[in-house]
PDB file of C-alpha atoms and ligand atoms in Angstrom:
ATOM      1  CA  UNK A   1     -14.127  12.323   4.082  1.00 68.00           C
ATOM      2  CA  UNK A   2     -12.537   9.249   5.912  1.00 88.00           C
ATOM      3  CA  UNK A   3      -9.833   9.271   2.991  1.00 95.00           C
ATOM      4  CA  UNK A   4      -9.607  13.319   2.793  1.00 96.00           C
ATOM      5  CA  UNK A   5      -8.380  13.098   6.727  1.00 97.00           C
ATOM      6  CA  UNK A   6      -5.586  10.753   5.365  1.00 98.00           C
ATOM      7  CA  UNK A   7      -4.515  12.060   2.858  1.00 97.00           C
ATOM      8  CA  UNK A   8      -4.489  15.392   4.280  1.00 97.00           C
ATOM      9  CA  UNK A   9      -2.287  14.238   7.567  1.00 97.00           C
ATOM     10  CA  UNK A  10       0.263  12.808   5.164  1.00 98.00           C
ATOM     11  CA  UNK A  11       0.184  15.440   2.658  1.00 98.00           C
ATOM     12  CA  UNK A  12       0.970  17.966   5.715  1.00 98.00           C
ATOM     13  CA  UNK A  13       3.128  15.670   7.587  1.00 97.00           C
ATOM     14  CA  UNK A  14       0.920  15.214  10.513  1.00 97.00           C
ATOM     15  CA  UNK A  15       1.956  12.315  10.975  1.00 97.00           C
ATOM     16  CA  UNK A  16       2.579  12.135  14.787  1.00 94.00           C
ATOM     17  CA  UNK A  17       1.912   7.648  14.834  1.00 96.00           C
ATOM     18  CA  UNK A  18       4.817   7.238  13.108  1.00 97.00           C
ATOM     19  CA  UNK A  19       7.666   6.007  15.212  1.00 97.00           C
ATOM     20  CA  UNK A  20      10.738   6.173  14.282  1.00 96.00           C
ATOM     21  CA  UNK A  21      11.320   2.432  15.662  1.00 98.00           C
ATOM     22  CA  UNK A  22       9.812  -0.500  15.703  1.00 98.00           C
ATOM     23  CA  UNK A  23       7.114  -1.178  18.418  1.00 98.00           C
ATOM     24  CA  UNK A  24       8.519  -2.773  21.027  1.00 97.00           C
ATOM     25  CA  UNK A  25       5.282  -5.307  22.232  1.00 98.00           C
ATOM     26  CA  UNK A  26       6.057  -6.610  18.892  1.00 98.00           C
ATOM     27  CA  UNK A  27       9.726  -7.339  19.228  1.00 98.00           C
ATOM     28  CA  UNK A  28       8.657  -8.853  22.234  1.00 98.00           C
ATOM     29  CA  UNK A  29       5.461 -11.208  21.749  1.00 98.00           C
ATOM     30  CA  UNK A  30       6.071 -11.985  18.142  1.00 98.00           C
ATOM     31  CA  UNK A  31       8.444 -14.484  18.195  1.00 97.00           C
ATOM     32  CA  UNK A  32       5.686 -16.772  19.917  1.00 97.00           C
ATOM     33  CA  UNK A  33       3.422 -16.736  17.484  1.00 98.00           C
ATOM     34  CA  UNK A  34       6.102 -19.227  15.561  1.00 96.00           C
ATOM     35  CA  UNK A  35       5.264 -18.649  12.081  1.00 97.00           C
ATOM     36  CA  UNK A  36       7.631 -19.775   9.531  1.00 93.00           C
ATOM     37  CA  UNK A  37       9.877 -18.195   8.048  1.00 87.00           C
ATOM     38  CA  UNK A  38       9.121 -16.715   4.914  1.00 94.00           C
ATOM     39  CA  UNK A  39       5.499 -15.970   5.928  1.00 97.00           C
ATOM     40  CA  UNK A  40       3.324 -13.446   4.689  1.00 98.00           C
ATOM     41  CA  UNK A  41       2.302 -10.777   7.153  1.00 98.00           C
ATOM     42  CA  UNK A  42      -0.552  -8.889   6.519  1.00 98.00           C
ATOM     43  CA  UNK A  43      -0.169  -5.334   7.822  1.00 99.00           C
ATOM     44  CA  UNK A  44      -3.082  -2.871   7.173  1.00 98.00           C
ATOM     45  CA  UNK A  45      -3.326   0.554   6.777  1.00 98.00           C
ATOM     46  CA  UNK A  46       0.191   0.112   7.452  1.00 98.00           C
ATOM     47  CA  UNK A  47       1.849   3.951   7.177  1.00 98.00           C
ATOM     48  CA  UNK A  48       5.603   3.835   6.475  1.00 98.00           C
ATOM     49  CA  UNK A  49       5.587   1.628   9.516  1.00 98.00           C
ATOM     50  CA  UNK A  50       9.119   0.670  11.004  1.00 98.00           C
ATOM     51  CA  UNK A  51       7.972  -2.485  11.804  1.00 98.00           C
ATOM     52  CA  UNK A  52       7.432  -3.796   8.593  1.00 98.00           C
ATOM     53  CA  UNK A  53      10.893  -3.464   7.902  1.00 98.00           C
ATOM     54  CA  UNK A  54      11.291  -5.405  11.368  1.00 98.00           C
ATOM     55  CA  UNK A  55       9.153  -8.172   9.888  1.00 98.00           C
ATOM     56  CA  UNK A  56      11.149  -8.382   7.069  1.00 98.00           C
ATOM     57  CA  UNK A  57      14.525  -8.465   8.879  1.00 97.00           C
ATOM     58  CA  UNK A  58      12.675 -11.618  10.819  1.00 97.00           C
ATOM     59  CA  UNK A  59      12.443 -13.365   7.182  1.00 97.00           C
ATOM     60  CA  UNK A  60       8.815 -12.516   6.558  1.00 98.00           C
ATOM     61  CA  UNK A  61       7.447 -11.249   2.853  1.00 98.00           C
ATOM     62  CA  UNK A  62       5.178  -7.953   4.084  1.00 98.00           C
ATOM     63  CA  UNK A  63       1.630  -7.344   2.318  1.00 98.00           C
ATOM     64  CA  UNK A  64       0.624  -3.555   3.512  1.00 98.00           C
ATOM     65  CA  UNK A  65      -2.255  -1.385   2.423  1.00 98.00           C
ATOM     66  CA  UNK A  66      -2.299   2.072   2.528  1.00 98.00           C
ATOM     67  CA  UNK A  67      -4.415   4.877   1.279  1.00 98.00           C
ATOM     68  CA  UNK A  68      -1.605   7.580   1.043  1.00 98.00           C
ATOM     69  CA  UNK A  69       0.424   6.807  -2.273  1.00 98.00           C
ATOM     70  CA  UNK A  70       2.652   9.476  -0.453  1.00 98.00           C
ATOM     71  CA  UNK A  71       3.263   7.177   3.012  1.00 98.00           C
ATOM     72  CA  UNK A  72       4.026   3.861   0.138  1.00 98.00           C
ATOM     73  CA  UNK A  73       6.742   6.085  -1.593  1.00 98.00           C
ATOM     74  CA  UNK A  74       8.616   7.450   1.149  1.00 98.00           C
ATOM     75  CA  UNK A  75       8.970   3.822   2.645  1.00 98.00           C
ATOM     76  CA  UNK A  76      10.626   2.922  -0.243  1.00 98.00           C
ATOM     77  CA  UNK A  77      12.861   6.051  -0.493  1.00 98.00           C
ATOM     78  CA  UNK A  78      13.940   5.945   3.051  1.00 98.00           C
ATOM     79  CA  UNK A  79      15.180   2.577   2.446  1.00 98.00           C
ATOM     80  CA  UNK A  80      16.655   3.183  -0.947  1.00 98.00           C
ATOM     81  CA  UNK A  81      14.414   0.663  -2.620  1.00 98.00           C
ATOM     82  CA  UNK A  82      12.979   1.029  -6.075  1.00 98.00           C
ATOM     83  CA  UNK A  83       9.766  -0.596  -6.170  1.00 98.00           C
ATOM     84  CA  UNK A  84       8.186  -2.153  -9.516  1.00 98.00           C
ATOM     85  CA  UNK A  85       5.520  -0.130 -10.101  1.00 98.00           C
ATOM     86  CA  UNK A  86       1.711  -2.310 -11.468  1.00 98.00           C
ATOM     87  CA  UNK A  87      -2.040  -1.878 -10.488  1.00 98.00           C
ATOM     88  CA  UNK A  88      -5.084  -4.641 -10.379  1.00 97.00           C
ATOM     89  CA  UNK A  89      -8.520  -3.690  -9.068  1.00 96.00           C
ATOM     90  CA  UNK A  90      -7.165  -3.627  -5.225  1.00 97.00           C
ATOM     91  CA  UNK A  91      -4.846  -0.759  -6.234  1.00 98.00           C
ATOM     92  CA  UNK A  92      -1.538   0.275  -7.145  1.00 98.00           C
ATOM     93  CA  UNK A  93       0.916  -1.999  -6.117  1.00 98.00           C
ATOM     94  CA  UNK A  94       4.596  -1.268  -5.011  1.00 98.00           C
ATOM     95  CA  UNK A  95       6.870  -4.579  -5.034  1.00 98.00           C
ATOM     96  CA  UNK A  96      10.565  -4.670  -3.863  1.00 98.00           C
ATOM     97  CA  UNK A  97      12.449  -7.101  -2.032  1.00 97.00           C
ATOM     98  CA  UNK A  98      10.105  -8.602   0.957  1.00 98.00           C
ATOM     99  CA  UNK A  99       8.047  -6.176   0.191  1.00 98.00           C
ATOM    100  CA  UNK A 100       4.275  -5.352  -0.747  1.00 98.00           C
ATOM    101  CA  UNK A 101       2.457  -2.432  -0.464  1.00 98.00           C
ATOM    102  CA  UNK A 102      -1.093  -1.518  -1.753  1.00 98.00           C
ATOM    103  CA  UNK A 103      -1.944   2.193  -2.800  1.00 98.00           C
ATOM    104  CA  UNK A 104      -5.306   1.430  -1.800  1.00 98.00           C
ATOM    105  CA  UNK A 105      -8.676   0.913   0.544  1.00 98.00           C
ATOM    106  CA  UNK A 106      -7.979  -1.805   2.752  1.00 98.00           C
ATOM    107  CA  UNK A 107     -11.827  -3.013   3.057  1.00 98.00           C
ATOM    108  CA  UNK A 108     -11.716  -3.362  -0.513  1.00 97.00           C
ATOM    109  CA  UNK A 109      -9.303  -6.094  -0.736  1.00 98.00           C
ATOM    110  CA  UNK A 110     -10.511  -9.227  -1.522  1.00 96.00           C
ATOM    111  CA  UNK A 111     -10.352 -12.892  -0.605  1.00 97.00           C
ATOM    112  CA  UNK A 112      -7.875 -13.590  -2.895  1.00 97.00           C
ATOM    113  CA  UNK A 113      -5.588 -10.872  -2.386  1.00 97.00           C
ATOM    114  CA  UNK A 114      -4.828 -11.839   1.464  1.00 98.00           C
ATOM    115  CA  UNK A 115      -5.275 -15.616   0.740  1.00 97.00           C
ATOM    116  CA  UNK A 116      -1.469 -16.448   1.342  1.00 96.00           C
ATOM    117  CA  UNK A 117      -1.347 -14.580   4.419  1.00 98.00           C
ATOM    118  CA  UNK A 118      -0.141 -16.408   7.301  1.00 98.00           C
ATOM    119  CA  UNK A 119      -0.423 -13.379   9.856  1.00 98.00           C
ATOM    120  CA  UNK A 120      -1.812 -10.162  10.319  1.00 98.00           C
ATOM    121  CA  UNK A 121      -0.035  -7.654  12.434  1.00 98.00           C
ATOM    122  CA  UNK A 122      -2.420  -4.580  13.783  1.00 98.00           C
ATOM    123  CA  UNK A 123      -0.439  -1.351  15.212  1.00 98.00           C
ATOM    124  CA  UNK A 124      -2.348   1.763  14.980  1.00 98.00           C
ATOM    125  CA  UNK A 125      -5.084   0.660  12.244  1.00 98.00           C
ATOM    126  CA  UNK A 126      -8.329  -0.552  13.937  1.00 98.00           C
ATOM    127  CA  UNK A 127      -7.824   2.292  16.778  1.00 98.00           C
ATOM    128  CA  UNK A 128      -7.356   5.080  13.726  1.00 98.00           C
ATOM    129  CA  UNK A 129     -10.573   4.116  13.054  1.00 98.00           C
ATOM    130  CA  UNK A 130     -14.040   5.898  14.351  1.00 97.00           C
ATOM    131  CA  UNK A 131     -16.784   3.117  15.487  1.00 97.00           C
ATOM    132  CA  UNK A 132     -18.742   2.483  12.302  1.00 97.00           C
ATOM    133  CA  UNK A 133     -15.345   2.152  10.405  1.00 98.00           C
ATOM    134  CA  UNK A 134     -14.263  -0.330  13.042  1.00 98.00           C
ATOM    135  CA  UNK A 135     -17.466  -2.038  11.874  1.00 98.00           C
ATOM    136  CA  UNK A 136     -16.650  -2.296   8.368  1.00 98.00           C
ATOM    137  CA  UNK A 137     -13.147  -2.670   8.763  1.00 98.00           C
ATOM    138  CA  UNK A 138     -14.030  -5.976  11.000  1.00 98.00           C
ATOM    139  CA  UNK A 139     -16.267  -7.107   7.848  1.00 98.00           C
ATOM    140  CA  UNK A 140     -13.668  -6.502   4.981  1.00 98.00           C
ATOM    141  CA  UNK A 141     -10.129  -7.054   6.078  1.00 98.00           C
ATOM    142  CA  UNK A 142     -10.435  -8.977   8.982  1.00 98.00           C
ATOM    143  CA  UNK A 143     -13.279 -11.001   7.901  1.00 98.00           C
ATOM    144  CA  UNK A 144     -11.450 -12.204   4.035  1.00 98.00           C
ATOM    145  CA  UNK A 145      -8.367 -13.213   6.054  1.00 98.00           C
ATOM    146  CA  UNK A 146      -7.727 -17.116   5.634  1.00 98.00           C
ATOM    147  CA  UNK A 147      -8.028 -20.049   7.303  1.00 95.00           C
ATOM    148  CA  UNK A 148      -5.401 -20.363  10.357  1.00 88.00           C
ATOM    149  CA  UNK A 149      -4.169 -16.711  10.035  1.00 98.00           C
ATOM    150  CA  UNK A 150      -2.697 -15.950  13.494  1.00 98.00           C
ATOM    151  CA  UNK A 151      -1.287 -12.616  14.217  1.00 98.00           C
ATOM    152  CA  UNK A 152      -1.395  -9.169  17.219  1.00 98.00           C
ATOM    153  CA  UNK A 153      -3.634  -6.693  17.507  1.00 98.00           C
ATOM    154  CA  UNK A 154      -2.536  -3.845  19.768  1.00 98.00           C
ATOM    155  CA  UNK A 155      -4.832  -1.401  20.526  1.00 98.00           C
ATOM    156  CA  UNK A 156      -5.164   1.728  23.500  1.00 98.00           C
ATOM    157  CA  UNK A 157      -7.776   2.248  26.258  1.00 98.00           C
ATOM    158  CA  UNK A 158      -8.662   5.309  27.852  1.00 98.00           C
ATOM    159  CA  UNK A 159     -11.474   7.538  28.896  1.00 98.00           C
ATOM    160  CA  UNK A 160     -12.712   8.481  25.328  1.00 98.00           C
ATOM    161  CA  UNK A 161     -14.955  11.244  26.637  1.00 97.00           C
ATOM    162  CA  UNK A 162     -11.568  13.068  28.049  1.00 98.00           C
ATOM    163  CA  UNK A 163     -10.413  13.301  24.327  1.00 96.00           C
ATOM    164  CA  UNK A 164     -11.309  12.365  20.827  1.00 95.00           C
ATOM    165  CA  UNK A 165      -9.542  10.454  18.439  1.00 95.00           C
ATOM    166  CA  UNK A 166      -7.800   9.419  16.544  1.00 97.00           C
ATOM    167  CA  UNK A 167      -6.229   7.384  18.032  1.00 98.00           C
ATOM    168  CA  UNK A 168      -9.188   5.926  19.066  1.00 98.00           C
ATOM    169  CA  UNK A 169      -9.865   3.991  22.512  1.00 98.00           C
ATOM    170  CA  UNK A 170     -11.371   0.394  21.347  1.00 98.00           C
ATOM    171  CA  UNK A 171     -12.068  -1.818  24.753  1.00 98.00           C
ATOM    172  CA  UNK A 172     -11.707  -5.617  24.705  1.00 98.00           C
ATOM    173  CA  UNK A 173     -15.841  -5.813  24.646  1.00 98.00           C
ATOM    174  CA  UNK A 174     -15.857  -4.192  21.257  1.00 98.00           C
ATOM    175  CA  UNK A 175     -12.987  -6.419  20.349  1.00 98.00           C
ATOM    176  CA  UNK A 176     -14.737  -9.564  21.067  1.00 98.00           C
ATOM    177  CA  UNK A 177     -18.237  -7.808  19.634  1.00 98.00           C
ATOM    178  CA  UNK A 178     -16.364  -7.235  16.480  1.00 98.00           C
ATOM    179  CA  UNK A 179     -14.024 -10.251  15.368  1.00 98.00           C
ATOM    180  CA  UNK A 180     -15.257 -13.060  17.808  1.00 98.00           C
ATOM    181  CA  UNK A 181     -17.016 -14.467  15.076  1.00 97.00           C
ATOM    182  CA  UNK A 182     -13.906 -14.836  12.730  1.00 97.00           C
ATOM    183  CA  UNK A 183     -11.010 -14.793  15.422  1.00 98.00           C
ATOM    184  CA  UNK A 184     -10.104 -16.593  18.626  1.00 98.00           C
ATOM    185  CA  UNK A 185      -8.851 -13.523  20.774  1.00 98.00           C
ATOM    186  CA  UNK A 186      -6.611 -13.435  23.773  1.00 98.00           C
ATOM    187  CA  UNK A 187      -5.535 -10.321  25.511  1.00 98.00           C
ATOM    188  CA  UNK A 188      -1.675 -11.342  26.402  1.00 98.00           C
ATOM    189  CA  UNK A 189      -0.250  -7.759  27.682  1.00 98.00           C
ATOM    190  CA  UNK A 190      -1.900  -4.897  29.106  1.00 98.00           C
ATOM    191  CA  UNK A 191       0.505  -2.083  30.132  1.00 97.00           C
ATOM    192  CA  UNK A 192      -0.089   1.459  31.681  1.00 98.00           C
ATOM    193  CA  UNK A 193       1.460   3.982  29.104  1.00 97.00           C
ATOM    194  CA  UNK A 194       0.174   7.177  30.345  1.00 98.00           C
ATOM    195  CA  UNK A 195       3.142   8.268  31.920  1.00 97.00           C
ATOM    196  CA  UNK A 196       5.162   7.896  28.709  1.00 95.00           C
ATOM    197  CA  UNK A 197       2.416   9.419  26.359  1.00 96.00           C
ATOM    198  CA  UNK A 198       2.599  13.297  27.196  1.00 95.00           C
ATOM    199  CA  UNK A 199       0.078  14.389  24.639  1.00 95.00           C
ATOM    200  CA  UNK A 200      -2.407  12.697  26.262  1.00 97.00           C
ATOM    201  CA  UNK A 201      -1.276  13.780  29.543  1.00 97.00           C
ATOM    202  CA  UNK A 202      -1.281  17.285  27.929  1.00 97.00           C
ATOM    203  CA  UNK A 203      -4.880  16.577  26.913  1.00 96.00           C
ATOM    204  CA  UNK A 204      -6.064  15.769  30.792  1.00 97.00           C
ATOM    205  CA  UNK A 205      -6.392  12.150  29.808  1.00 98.00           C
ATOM    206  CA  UNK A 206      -6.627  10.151  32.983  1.00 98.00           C
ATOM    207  CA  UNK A 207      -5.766   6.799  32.151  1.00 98.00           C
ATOM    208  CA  UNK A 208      -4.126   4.991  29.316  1.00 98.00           C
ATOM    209  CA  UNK A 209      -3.049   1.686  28.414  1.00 98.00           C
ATOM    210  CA  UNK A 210      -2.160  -0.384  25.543  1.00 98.00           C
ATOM    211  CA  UNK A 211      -3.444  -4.100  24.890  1.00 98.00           C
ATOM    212  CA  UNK A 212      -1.763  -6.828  23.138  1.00 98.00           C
ATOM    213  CA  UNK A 213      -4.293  -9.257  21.853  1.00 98.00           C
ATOM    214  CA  UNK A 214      -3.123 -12.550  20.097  1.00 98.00           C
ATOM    215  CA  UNK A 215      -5.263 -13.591  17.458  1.00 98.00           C
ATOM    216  CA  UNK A 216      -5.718 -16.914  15.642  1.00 98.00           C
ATOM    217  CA  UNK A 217      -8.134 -17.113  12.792  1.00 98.00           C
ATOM    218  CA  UNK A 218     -10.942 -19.860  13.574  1.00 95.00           C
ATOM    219  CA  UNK A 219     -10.972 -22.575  10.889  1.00 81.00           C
TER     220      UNK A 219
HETATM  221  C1  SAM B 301      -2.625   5.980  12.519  1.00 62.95           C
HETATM  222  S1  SAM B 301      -1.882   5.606  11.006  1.00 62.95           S
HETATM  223  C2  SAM B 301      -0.956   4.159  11.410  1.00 62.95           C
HETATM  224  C3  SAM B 301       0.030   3.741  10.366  1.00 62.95           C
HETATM  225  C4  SAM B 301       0.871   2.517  10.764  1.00 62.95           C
HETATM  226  N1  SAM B 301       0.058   1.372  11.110  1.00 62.95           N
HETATM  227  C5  SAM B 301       1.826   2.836  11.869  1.00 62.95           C
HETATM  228  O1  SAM B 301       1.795   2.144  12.893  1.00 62.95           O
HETATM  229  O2  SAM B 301       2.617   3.799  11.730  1.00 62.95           O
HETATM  230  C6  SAM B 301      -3.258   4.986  10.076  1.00 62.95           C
HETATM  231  C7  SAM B 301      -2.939   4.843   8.605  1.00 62.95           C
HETATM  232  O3  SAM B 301      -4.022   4.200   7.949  1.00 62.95           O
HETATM  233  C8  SAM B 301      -4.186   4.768   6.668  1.00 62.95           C
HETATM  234  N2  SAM B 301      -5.578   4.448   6.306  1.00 62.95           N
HETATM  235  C9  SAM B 301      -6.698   4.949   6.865  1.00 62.95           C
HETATM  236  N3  SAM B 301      -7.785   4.362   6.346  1.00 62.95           N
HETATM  237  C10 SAM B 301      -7.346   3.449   5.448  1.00 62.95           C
HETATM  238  C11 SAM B 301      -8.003   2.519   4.586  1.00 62.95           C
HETATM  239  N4  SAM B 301      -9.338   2.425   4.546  1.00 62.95           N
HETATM  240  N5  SAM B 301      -7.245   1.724   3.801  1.00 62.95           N
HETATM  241  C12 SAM B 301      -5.895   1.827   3.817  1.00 62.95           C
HETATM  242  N6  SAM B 301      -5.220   2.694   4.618  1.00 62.95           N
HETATM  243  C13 SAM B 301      -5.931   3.495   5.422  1.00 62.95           C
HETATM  244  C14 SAM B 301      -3.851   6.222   6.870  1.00 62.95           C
HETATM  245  O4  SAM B 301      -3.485   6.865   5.667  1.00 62.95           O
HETATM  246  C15 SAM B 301      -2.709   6.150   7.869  1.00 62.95           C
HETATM  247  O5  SAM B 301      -1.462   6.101   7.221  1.00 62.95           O
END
């Protein structure tokens, strides 16, 4: 059902979360997260997203996960890359220049699959998510992630009983409720976006804001 919704936006073009450029919280708090370049970011459920290609231009190798095989092809396409083509148990995997991406479930990637990851970025993945997919998302992905792993998670707040997602509202107590175990968690922007968001406005949401969390893996 989860992956019929998917695959059904994409296959229909309903695909209203893409932007067509790079998120600007993460031009503008990534470069203090220092990593080193040549990294591996891991970006899940990661779309065509523009700002993978923004990671790469920053000298990072990108490791995405997708479910729509559709979404992984077009990336490459729009960028007039040809991606080797090979598949293991966490999917089918496209491979081109800084670039990974996994035809695949993202809580069914394993340890060793994300083990070289030195970041996770999170734009529109644990907010696509209804709450008991949250929970198992939290388990899988964000639970296998290494050691020191230090990344953003940016996620939206508003009245969810003035619309339904997704996108999803996810507050800071059910981000602390759901990766406090794993992650050290600081919220390091919130901004008011409702004015700019005319869907929601459209909708009669209320309020709306977006929150930049930095997160560092605990050892
Ligand atoms: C709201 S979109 C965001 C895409 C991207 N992060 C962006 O910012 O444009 C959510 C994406 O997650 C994908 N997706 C949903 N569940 C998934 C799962 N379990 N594993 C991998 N991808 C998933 C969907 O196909 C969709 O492309």
């Amino acid at each position: 059902m989860h992956a019929e919704f998917w695959q059904d936006r994409w296959s229909h073009n309903r695909i209203g979360f893409h932007r067509d450029a790079p998120l600007p919280l993460l031009l503008q708090h990534w470069p203090a997260l220092d990593l080193e370049a040549g990294s591996r970011v891991f970006v899940p459920l990661c779309g065509k997203s523009l700002d993978m290609v923004w990671l790469a231009e920053r000298g990072h190798r990108v490791l995405g996960v997708e479910l729509s095989e559709l979404a992984v092809r077009q990336f490459f396409e729009e960028r007039d890359l040809l991606p080797a083509i090979h598949e293991t148990s966490a999917g089918r995997h496209f491979v081109a220049g800084a670039y990974e991406l996994i035809v695949g479930d993202a809580f069914a990637l394993d340890a060793d699959v994300l083990a070289d990851c030195a970041a996770v970025y999170d734009r529109a993945a644990l907010i696509a998510l209804p709450p008991e997919l949250r929970r198992t998302y939290a388990a899988t992905a964000w639970h296998r992630l290494p050691s020191a792993c230090r990344g953003l998670l940016v996620t939206l707040e508003y009245p969810q009983a003035e619309k339904s997602g997704p996108p999803f509202s996810v507050m800071a107590d059910e981000v602390h409720a759901l990766l406090d175990d794993d992650w050290r968690i600081d919220a390091i922007e919130r901004r008011d976006i409702l004015a700019n968001e005319l869907g929601f406005v459209a909708d009669g949401v209320t309020a709306l804001s977006t929150v930049v969390y930095r997160v560092v893996r605990r050892g």
